[in-house]
Amino acid sequence: MPLPEGYQFRKLEVSDYNKNYLETLKALTTVGDISEEAFGGIYEEWAKYPGLYQPHVIVNEKGVVVATGMLLVEKKAIHEGGKVGHIEDIAVAESEQGKKLGLTMITSLSSIGEKLGCYKIILDCSPHNIGFYEKCGFTHSGAEMVKRFDQ
Ligand code: ACO
């Protein structure tokens, strides 16, 4: 799926802090107050494990972040030491929704996972997004379980 002219899918850069990265994530959930220094620490932690954490963004023609997505690549013992890709933290800025940016983010992350040798890509989503992920080629499988420690 081609992006609108001037838009680009790329890896997250630490300078995206000043290009609306966290504001875009707010389309998904609460982000809270994260200083530039704190964000630098998060970015550094991800960068220590580049095979595992693969955060990406789509930027518009002005270089502003308009979509986010994380691919996590998990090395397993099962399936002869196979790899599973996990997609997390997909968000498209409200004003940019409906332009196929979400679809491009998911197909691009899936394609990276496939090239890296993942035998499957999995993700959790709320029921109202099932239709979106079906349009991205995913099928419903199993159920999400959670135990929370933050309440
Ligand atoms: N339900 C059903 N279909 C949908 C939905 C939905 N919620 N959202 C989009 N679609 C359809 C579109 O109509 C389009 O269909 P078409 O090809 O027939 O025209 C197709 O899916 C592709 O849509 P996009 O334009 O790529 O969608 P968009 O860029 O708006 O991104 C997204 C969708 C990511 C759900 C966006 O609305 C968003 O950021 N929402 C808020 C945050 C969120 O819920 N993120 C997902 C969390 S799950 C996770 O992170 C793993």
Coordinates of N, CA, C and O and ligand atoms in Angstrom, one line a residue:
M1 N 0.8 -1.2 0.0 CA 0.0 0.0 0.0 C 0.9 1.3 0.0 O 1.7 1.5 0.9
P2 N 0.8 2.1 -1.1 CA 1.7 3.3 -1.1 C 1.2 4.3 0.0 O 0.0 4.5 0.2
L3 N 2.2 5.0 0.5 CA 1.9 6.0 1.5 C 1.5 7.3 0.7 O 1.9 7.5 -0.4
P4 N 0.8 8.3 1.4 CA 0.6 9.6 0.7 C 1.9 10.2 0.4 O 3.0 9.9 1.0
E5 N 1.9 11.0 -0.7 CA 3.2 11.6 -1.1 C 4.0 12.3 0.0 O 3.4 13.1 0.8
G6 N 5.2 12.0 0.1 CA 6.1 12.7 1.1 C 6.1 12.0 2.4 O 6.9 12.3 3.3
Y7 N 5.2 11.0 2.7 CA 5.2 10.3 3.9 C 6.2 9.2 3.8 O 6.5 8.7 2.8
Q8 N 6.7 8.8 5.0 CA 7.8 7.8 5.0 C 7.7 6.9 6.2 O 7.4 7.3 7.3
F9 N 7.8 5.6 6.0 CA 7.9 4.6 7.1 C 9.4 4.4 7.4 O 10.2 4.2 6.5
R10 N 9.7 4.5 8.7 CA 11.1 4.3 9.1 C 11.2 3.9 10.5 O 10.3 3.9 11.3
K11 N 12.5 3.6 11.0 CA 12.8 3.3 12.4 C 12.6 4.5 13.2 O 12.9 5.6 12.8
L12 N 12.2 4.3 14.5 CA 12.1 5.4 15.4 C 13.5 6.0 15.6 O 14.5 5.3 15.7
E13 N 13.6 7.3 15.7 CA 14.8 8.0 16.1 C 14.6 8.7 17.4 O 13.5 9.2 17.7
V14 N 15.7 8.9 18.2 CA 15.5 9.5 19.5 C 14.9 11.0 19.4 O 14.2 11.5 20.2
S15 N 15.3 11.6 18.3 CA 14.8 13.0 18.0 C 13.3 13.1 17.7 O 12.7 14.1 17.7
D16 N 12.7 11.9 17.5 CA 11.2 11.9 17.3 C 10.4 12.3 18.5 O 9.2 12.6 18.4
Y17 N 11.1 12.4 19.7 CA 10.5 13.0 20.9 C 9.9 14.4 20.5 O 8.9 14.7 21.0
N18 N 10.7 15.1 19.7 CA 10.3 16.5 19.4 C 9.5 16.5 18.1 O 9.3 17.6 17.5
K19 N 9.1 15.4 17.6 CA 8.3 15.3 16.3 C 7.0 14.6 16.6 O 6.5 13.9 15.7
N20 N 6.4 14.8 17.8 CA 5.1 14.3 18.0 C 4.9 12.8 18.3 O 3.8 12.3 18.2
Y21 N 6.1 12.1 18.6 CA 6.0 10.7 18.8 C 5.0 10.3 20.0 O 4.1 9.5 19.8
L22 N 5.2 11.0 21.1 CA 4.4 10.7 22.3 C 2.9 11.2 22.1 O 2.0 10.5 22.5
E23 N 2.8 12.3 21.4 CA 1.4 12.8 21.2 C 0.6 11.8 20.3 O -0.5 11.6 20.5
T24 N 1.3 11.2 19.3 CA 0.7 10.3 18.4 C 0.3 9.0 19.2 O -0.8 8.5 19.0
L25 N 1.1 8.6 20.1 CA 0.8 7.4 21.0 C -0.5 7.6 21.8 O -1.1 6.7 22.3
K26 N -0.8 8.9 22.1 CA -2.0 9.2 22.9 C -3.3 8.8 22.2 O -4.3 8.8 22.8
A27 N -3.2 8.6 20.9 CA -4.4 8.1 20.2 C -4.7 6.7 20.7 O -5.9 6.2 20.6
L28 N -3.7 6.0 21.3 CA -3.9 4.6 21.8 C -4.3 4.6 23.2 O -5.2 3.9 23.6
T29 N -3.5 5.3 24.1 CA -3.8 5.2 25.5 C -3.1 6.4 26.3 O -2.5 7.2 25.6
T30 N -3.1 6.3 27.6 CA -2.5 7.3 28.4 C -1.0 7.2 28.2 O -0.4 6.1 28.3
V31 N -0.3 8.3 28.1 CA 1.2 8.2 28.0 C 1.8 8.8 29.2 O 2.8 8.3 29.7
G32 N 1.2 9.8 29.8 CA 1.8 10.5 31.0 C 2.8 11.5 30.6 O 3.1 11.7 29.4
D33 N 3.5 12.0 31.6 CA 4.5 13.0 31.4 C 5.9 12.4 31.3 O 6.4 11.8 32.2
I34 N 6.4 12.4 30.1 CA 7.8 11.8 29.9 C 8.7 12.9 29.4 O 8.5 13.5 28.3
S35 N 9.7 13.2 30.2 CA 10.6 14.3 29.8 C 11.5 13.8 28.6 O 11.6 12.6 28.4
E36 N 12.2 14.7 28.0 CA 13.1 14.3 26.9 C 14.2 13.4 27.4 O 14.5 12.4 26.8
E37 N 14.6 13.7 28.6 CA 15.7 12.9 29.2 C 15.2 11.4 29.5 O 15.8 10.4 29.2
A38 N 14.0 11.4 30.0 CA 13.4 10.0 30.3 C 13.2 9.3 29.0 O 13.4 8.1 28.9
F39 N 12.7 10.0 28.0 CA 12.5 9.3 26.7 C 13.8 8.8 26.2 O 13.9 7.7 25.6
G40 N 14.9 9.6 26.4 CA 16.2 9.2 25.9 C 16.6 7.8 26.6 O 17.2 7.0 26.0
G41 N 16.2 7.7 27.9 CA 16.5 6.5 28.6 C 15.8 5.3 28.0 O 16.3 4.2 27.9
I42 N 14.5 5.5 27.7 CA 13.7 4.4 27.1 C 14.3 4.0 25.8 O 14.4 2.8 25.5
Y43 N 14.6 5.0 25.0 CA 15.2 4.7 23.6 C 16.5 3.9 23.7 O 16.7 3.0 23.0
E44 N 17.3 4.4 24.7 CA 18.6 3.7 24.9 C 18.4 2.2 25.3 O 19.1 1.3 24.9
E45 N 17.4 2.0 26.2 CA 17.1 0.6 26.6 C 16.7 -0.2 25.4 O 17.2 -1.4 25.2
W46 N 15.8 0.3 24.6 CA 15.4 -0.4 23.3 C 16.6 -0.7 22.4 O 16.8 -1.7 21.9
A47 N 17.5 0.4 22.3 CA 18.6 0.3 21.4 C 19.7 -0.7 21.8 O 20.5 -1.2 21.0
K48 N 19.6 -1.1 23.1 CA 20.6 -2.1 23.6 C 20.2 -3.5 23.0 O 21.1 -4.4 23.0
Y49 N 19.0 -3.7 22.7 CA 18.5 -5.0 22.1 C 17.8 -4.8 20.8 O 16.6 -4.9 20.7
P50 N 18.6 -4.4 19.8 CA 18.0 -4.0 18.5 C 17.3 -5.2 17.8 O 16.4 -4.9 17.0
G51 N 17.7 -6.4 18.1 CA 17.0 -7.5 17.5 C 15.7 -7.8 18.1 O 14.8 -8.3 17.5
L52 N 15.5 -7.4 19.4 CA 14.3 -7.6 20.1 C 13.3 -6.4 19.9 O 12.1 -6.6 19.5
Y53 N 13.7 -5.2 20.2 CA 12.9 -4.0 20.1 C 13.0 -3.4 18.7 O 14.1 -2.9 18.4
Q54 N 12.0 -3.3 18.0 CA 12.1 -2.7 16.7 C 11.0 -1.6 16.5 O 10.0 -1.9 15.8
P55 N 11.1 -0.5 17.2 CA 10.1 0.6 17.1 C 10.2 1.3 15.8 O 11.3 1.7 15.3
H56 N 9.0 1.6 15.2 CA 8.9 2.3 13.9 C 7.9 3.4 13.9 O 7.0 3.4 14.8
V57 N 8.0 4.2 12.9 CA 7.0 5.4 12.8 C 6.7 5.6 11.3 O 7.5 5.1 10.5
I58 N 5.6 6.3 11.1 CA 5.4 6.9 9.8 C 5.4 8.4 10.0 O 4.8 8.9 11.0
V59 N 6.2 9.1 9.2 CA 6.3 10.6 9.3 C 5.6 11.2 8.1 O 5.6 10.6 7.0
N60 N 5.0 12.4 8.3 CA 4.4 13.0 7.1 C 5.4 13.9 6.3 O 6.6 13.8 6.6
E61 N 4.9 14.6 5.4 CA 5.9 15.3 4.5 C 6.6 16.4 5.2 O 7.7 16.9 4.7
K62 N 6.2 16.8 6.4 CA 6.9 17.8 7.2 C 7.8 17.1 8.3 O 8.4 17.8 9.1
G63 N 7.9 15.8 8.2 CA 8.8 15.0 9.2 C 8.1 14.8 10.5 O 8.8 14.4 11.5
V64 N 6.8 15.1 10.6 CA 6.1 14.9 11.9 C 5.6 13.5 12.0 O 5.1 12.9 11.0
V65 N 5.8 12.9 13.2 CA 5.3 11.5 13.4 C 3.8 11.5 13.4 O 3.1 12.2 14.1
V66 N 3.2 10.6 12.5 CA 1.7 10.5 12.4 C 1.3 9.1 12.7 O 0.0 8.9 12.8
A67 N 2.2 8.1 12.8 CA 1.8 6.8 13.2 C 3.0 6.1 13.9 O 4.1 6.4 13.6
T68 N 2.6 5.2 14.8 CA 3.6 4.5 15.6 C 3.4 2.9 15.5 O 2.2 2.5 15.3
G69 N 4.4 2.2 15.7 CA 4.2 0.7 15.8 C 5.5 0.1 16.3 O 6.6 0.5 15.9
M70 N 5.4 -0.9 17.2 CA 6.5 -1.7 17.7 C 6.5 -3.1 17.2 O 5.4 -3.7 17.3
L71 N 7.6 -3.6 16.7 CA 7.7 -5.1 16.4 C 8.7 -5.6 17.5 O 9.8 -5.1 17.6
L72 N 8.3 -6.6 18.2 CA 9.1 -7.3 19.1 C 9.4 -8.7 18.5 O 8.5 -9.4 18.1
V73 N 10.7 -9.1 18.5 CA 11.0 -10.4 17.9 C 11.5 -11.3 19.0 O 12.5 -11.1 19.6
E74 N 10.7 -12.3 19.3 CA 11.0 -13.3 20.4 C 11.6 -14.6 19.8 O 11.0 -15.2 19.0
K75 N 12.8 -14.9 20.3 CA 13.5 -16.1 20.0 C 13.0 -17.2 21.0 O 13.0 -17.0 22.2
K76 N 12.5 -18.3 20.4 CA 11.9 -19.3 21.2 C 12.7 -20.6 21.2 O 13.6 -20.8 20.4
A77 N 12.4 -21.5 22.2 CA 13.1 -22.9 22.1 C 12.2 -23.8 21.3 O 12.7 -24.7 20.6
I78 N 10.9 -23.6 21.3 CA 10.0 -24.5 20.6 C 10.1 -24.2 19.1 O 10.8 -23.2 18.7
H79 N 9.5 -25.0 18.3 CA 9.6 -24.9 16.8 C 11.1 -24.7 16.3 O 11.4 -23.8 15.5
E80 N 11.9 -25.6 16.9 CA 13.3 -25.7 16.5 C 14.0 -24.3 16.6 O 14.8 -23.9 15.8
G81 N 13.7 -23.6 17.8 CA 14.4 -22.3 18.0 C 13.8 -21.3 17.1 O 14.5 -20.4 16.7
G82 N 12.5 -21.4 16.8 CA 11.9 -20.4 15.9 C 11.7 -19.0 16.5 O 11.9 -18.8 17.7
K83 N 11.2 -18.1 15.7 CA 11.0 -16.7 16.2 C 9.5 -16.4 16.0 O 8.9 -16.7 15.0
V84 N 9.0 -15.6 17.0 CA 7.6 -15.1 16.9 C 7.7 -13.6 16.9 O 8.4 -13.0 17.8
G85 N 7.0 -12.9 16.1 CA 6.9 -11.4 16.1 C 5.7 -11.0 16.8 O 4.6 -11.6 16.7
H86 N 5.8 -10.0 17.7 CA 4.7 -9.4 18.4 C 4.5 -8.0 18.0 O 5.5 -7.2 18.0
I87 N 3.4 -7.6 17.6 CA 3.1 -6.2 17.2 C 2.4 -5.5 18.4 O 1.4 -6.0 19.0
E88 N 2.9 -4.4 18.7 CA 2.4 -3.6 19.9 C 2.4 -2.1 19.6 O 3.0 -1.6 18.7
D89 N 1.5 -1.4 20.3 CA 1.5 0.0 20.4 C 1.3 0.7 19.0 O 2.1 1.5 18.6
I90 N 0.3 0.2 18.3 CA -0.1 0.8 17.0 C -1.0 2.0 17.3 O -2.0 1.9 17.9
A91 N -0.6 3.1 16.8 CA -1.4 4.4 16.9 C -1.2 5.2 15.7 O -0.1 5.4 15.2
V92 N -2.4 5.7 15.2 CA -2.3 6.7 14.1 C -3.0 8.0 14.6 O -4.0 7.9 15.3
A93 N -2.3 9.1 14.5 CA -2.8 10.4 15.0 C -4.2 10.6 14.4 O -4.5 10.2 13.3
E94 N -5.1 11.1 15.3 CA -6.5 11.1 15.0 C -6.8 11.8 13.6 O -7.6 11.4 12.8
S95 N -6.1 12.9 13.4 CA -6.3 13.7 12.2 C -5.8 13.0 10.9 O -6.1 13.4 9.8
E96 N -5.1 11.8 11.1 CA -4.5 11.1 10.0 C -5.1 9.8 9.8 O -4.7 9.0 8.9
Q97 N -6.1 9.4 10.6 CA -6.8 8.1 10.5 C -7.6 8.0 9.2 O -8.1 9.0 8.7
G98 N -7.7 6.8 8.6 CA -8.5 6.6 7.4 C -7.7 6.8 6.1 O -8.2 6.8 5.0
K99 N -6.4 7.0 6.3 CA -5.5 7.2 5.1 C -4.7 6.0 4.8 O -3.6 6.0 4.1
K100 N -5.0 4.8 5.4 CA -4.3 3.6 5.3 C -2.9 3.6 5.9 O -2.1 2.7 5.6
L101 N -2.7 4.5 6.9 CA -1.4 4.5 7.5 C -1.3 3.3 8.5 O -0.2 2.7 8.6
G102 N -2.4 3.0 9.2 CA -2.4 1.8 10.1 C -2.1 0.5 9.3 O -1.3 -0.3 9.7
L103 N -2.8 0.4 8.1 CA -2.6 -0.8 7.3 C -1.1 -0.8 6.8 O -0.5 -1.9 6.9
T104 N -0.6 0.3 6.4 CA 0.8 0.3 6.0 C 1.8 -0.1 7.1 O 2.7 -0.8 6.9
M105 N 1.5 0.4 8.3 CA 2.3 0.1 9.5 C 2.3 -1.4 9.8 O 3.3 -2.0 9.9
I106 N 1.1 -2.0 9.8 CA 1.0 -3.4 10.1 C 1.6 -4.3 9.0 O 2.4 -5.2 9.3
T107 N 1.4 -3.9 7.7 CA 2.0 -4.8 6.6 C 3.5 -4.6 6.6 O 4.2 -5.6 6.4
S108 N 4.0 -3.4 6.9 CA 5.4 -3.2 6.9 C 6.1 -3.9 8.1 O 7.1 -4.6 7.9
L109 N 5.5 -3.9 9.3 CA 6.1 -4.6 10.4 C 6.0 -6.1 10.2 O 7.0 -6.8 10.5
S110 N 4.9 -6.6 9.6 CA 4.7 -8.0 9.4 C 5.8 -8.5 8.4 O 6.4 -9.5 8.5
S111 N 6.0 -7.6 7.4 CA 7.0 -8.0 6.3 C 8.4 -8.0 6.9 O 9.2 -8.9 6.6
I112 N 8.8 -7.1 7.8 CA 10.1 -7.2 8.5 C 10.2 -8.5 9.3 O 11.2 -9.2 9.2
G113 N 9.1 -8.8 10.1 CA 9.1 -10.0 10.9 C 9.3 -11.2 10.0 O 10.1 -12.1 10.3
E114 N 8.6 -11.3 8.9 CA 8.8 -12.4 8.0 C 10.2 -12.5 7.5 O 10.8 -13.6 7.5
K115 N 10.8 -11.4 7.1 CA 12.2 -11.4 6.5 C 13.1 -11.9 7.6 O 14.2 -12.4 7.3
L116 N 12.8 -11.5 8.9 CA 13.7 -11.9 10.0 C 13.5 -13.4 10.4 O 14.2 -13.9 11.3
G117 N 12.6 -14.1 9.7 CA 12.4 -15.5 10.0 C 11.3 -15.9 11.0 O 11.3 -17.0 11.4
C118 N 10.5 -14.9 11.3 CA 9.4 -15.3 12.2 C 8.4 -16.2 11.5 O 8.1 -16.1 10.4
Y119 N 8.0 -17.3 12.3 CA 7.0 -18.2 11.7 C 5.6 -17.7 11.8 O 4.7 -18.2 11.2
K120 N 5.4 -16.7 12.7 CA 4.0 -16.1 12.8 C 4.2 -14.7 13.5 O 5.2 -14.4 14.2
I121 N 3.2 -13.9 13.3 CA 3.1 -12.5 14.0 C 1.8 -12.5 14.8 O 0.8 -12.9 14.2
I122 N 1.9 -12.1 16.1 CA 0.7 -12.1 16.9 C 0.5 -10.7 17.5 O 1.5 -10.0 17.6
L123 N -0.7 -10.4 17.9 CA -1.0 -9.2 18.6 C -2.3 -9.3 19.4 O -3.1 -10.2 19.1
D124 N -2.5 -8.4 20.3 CA -3.7 -8.3 21.1 C -4.4 -7.0 20.6 O -3.8 -6.0 20.4
C125 N -5.7 -7.1 20.6 CA -6.5 -5.9 20.2 C -7.9 -5.9 20.9 O -8.3 -7.0 21.3
S126 N -8.5 -4.8 21.0 CA -9.9 -4.7 21.5 C -10.8 -5.2 20.4 O -10.5 -5.0 19.2
P127 N -12.0 -5.6 20.8 CA -13.0 -6.2 19.8 C -13.3 -5.2 18.7 O -13.5 -5.6 17.6
H128 N -13.3 -3.9 19.0 CA -13.7 -2.9 18.0 C -12.6 -2.7 16.9 O -12.9 -2.1 15.9
N129 N -11.4 -3.3 17.1 CA -10.4 -3.2 16.1 C -10.2 -4.5 15.3 O -9.3 -4.6 14.4
I130 N -11.0 -5.5 15.6 CA -10.9 -6.8 14.9 C -11.0 -6.7 13.4 O -10.2 -7.2 12.6
G131 N -12.0 -5.9 13.0 CA -12.2 -5.6 11.6 C -11.0 -5.0 10.9 O -10.6 -5.4 9.8
F132 N -10.4 -4.1 11.6 CA -9.1 -3.5 11.0 C -8.1 -4.5 10.8 O -7.5 -4.6 9.7
Y133 N -7.8 -5.4 11.8 CA -6.8 -6.4 11.7 C -7.1 -7.5 10.7 O -6.2 -8.0 10.0
E134 N -8.4 -7.7 10.5 CA -8.8 -8.7 9.5 C -8.4 -8.1 8.1 O -8.0 -8.8 7.2
K135 N -8.7 -6.8 7.9 CA -8.3 -6.1 6.7 C -6.8 -6.1 6.4 O -6.3 -6.0 5.3
C136 N -6.0 -6.3 7.5 CA -4.6 -6.4 7.4 C -4.1 -7.8 7.2 O -2.9 -8.1 7.2
G137 N -5.1 -8.7 7.1 CA -4.7 -10.1 6.8 C -4.6 -11.0 8.0 O -4.1 -12.2 7.9
F138 N -5.0 -10.5 9.2 CA -4.9 -11.3 10.4 C -6.2 -12.1 10.6 O -7.2 -11.6 10.1
T139 N -6.1 -13.2 11.3 CA -7.3 -14.0 11.6 C -7.5 -14.1 13.1 O -6.4 -14.1 13.9
H140 N -8.7 -14.2 13.6 CA -8.9 -14.3 15.0 C -8.4 -15.7 15.6 O -8.7 -16.7 14.9
S141 N -7.7 -15.7 16.7 CA -7.1 -16.9 17.2 C -7.0 -16.8 18.7 O -6.2 -15.9 19.2
G142 N -7.7 -17.6 19.4 CA -7.4 -17.7 20.9 C -8.1 -16.5 21.6 O -8.9 -15.7 21.1
A143 N -7.7 -16.3 22.9 CA -8.2 -15.2 23.7 C -7.1 -14.6 24.5 O -6.1 -15.2 24.8
E144 N -7.2 -13.3 24.8 CA -6.2 -12.6 25.5 C -6.5 -12.7 27.0 O -7.7 -12.6 27.4
M145 N -5.5 -13.0 27.8 CA -5.7 -13.1 29.3 C -4.8 -12.0 29.9 O -3.7 -11.7 29.3
V146 N -5.1 -11.5 31.0 CA -4.3 -10.4 31.7 C -4.4 -10.5 33.2 O -5.4 -10.9 33.7
K147 N -3.3 -10.2 33.8 CA -3.3 -10.0 35.3 C -2.6 -8.7 35.5 O -1.4 -8.5 35.1
R148 N -3.3 -7.7 36.1 CA -2.7 -6.4 36.2 C -2.1 -6.1 37.6 O -2.6 -6.6 38.6
F149 N -1.1 -5.4 37.6 CA -0.4 -5.0 38.9 C -0.4 -3.5 39.1 O 0.2 -3.0 40.0
D150 N -1.1 -2.7 38.1 CA -1.0 -1.3 38.2 C -2.4 -0.7 38.7 O -2.6 0.5 38.4
Q151 N -3.2 -1.4 39.4 CA -4.5 -0.9 39.8 C -4.7 -1.1 41.3 O -4.1 -2.0 41.9
Ligands
ACO1 N1 -12.8 -1.6 12.5 C1 -13.0 -2.1 11.3 N2 -12.3 -1.6 10.2 C2 -11.5 -0.6 10.4 C3 -11.2 0.0 11.7 C4 -11.9 -0.6 12.8 N3 -11.7 -0.1 14.0 N4 -10.3 0.9 11.5 C5 -10.0 1.0 10.2 N5 -10.7 0.0 9.5 C6 -10.6 -0.3 8.1 C7 -10.6 0.9 7.2 O1 -12.0 1.3 6.9 C8 -9.9 0.4 6.0 O2 -10.8 -0.4 5.2 P1 -10.8 -0.3 3.6 O3 -9.5 -0.8 3.1 O4 -12.0 -1.2 3.2 O5 -11.0 1.1 3.2 C9 -8.8 -0.5 6.6 O6 -9.3 -0.9 7.9 C10 -7.5 0.1 6.7 O7 -7.7 1.3 7.6 P2 -6.5 2.4 7.8 O8 -6.9 3.6 7.0 O9 -5.2 1.8 7.5 O10 -6.7 2.7 9.3 P3 -6.0 3.8 10.2 O11 -4.8 4.4 9.6 O12 -7.1 4.8 10.6 O13 -5.5 3.0 11.5 C11 -6.1 2.3 13.7 C12 -6.4 2.1 12.2 C13 -4.7 1.9 14.0 C14 -7.0 1.3 14.5 C15 -6.3 3.7 14.1 O14 -7.7 4.1 14.0 C16 -5.9 4.1 15.5 O15 -4.8 4.5 15.8 N6 -6.8 3.9 16.5 C17 -6.5 4.3 17.9 C18 -5.5 3.5 18.6 C19 -5.7 2.0 18.4 O16 -6.8 1.5 18.7 N7 -4.7 1.2 18.0 C20 -4.7 -0.2 17.8 C21 -4.3 -0.9 19.1 S1 -4.0 -2.6 19.0 C22 -2.3 -2.8 19.0 O17 -1.6 -1.9 19.3 C23 -1.7 -4.2 18.7

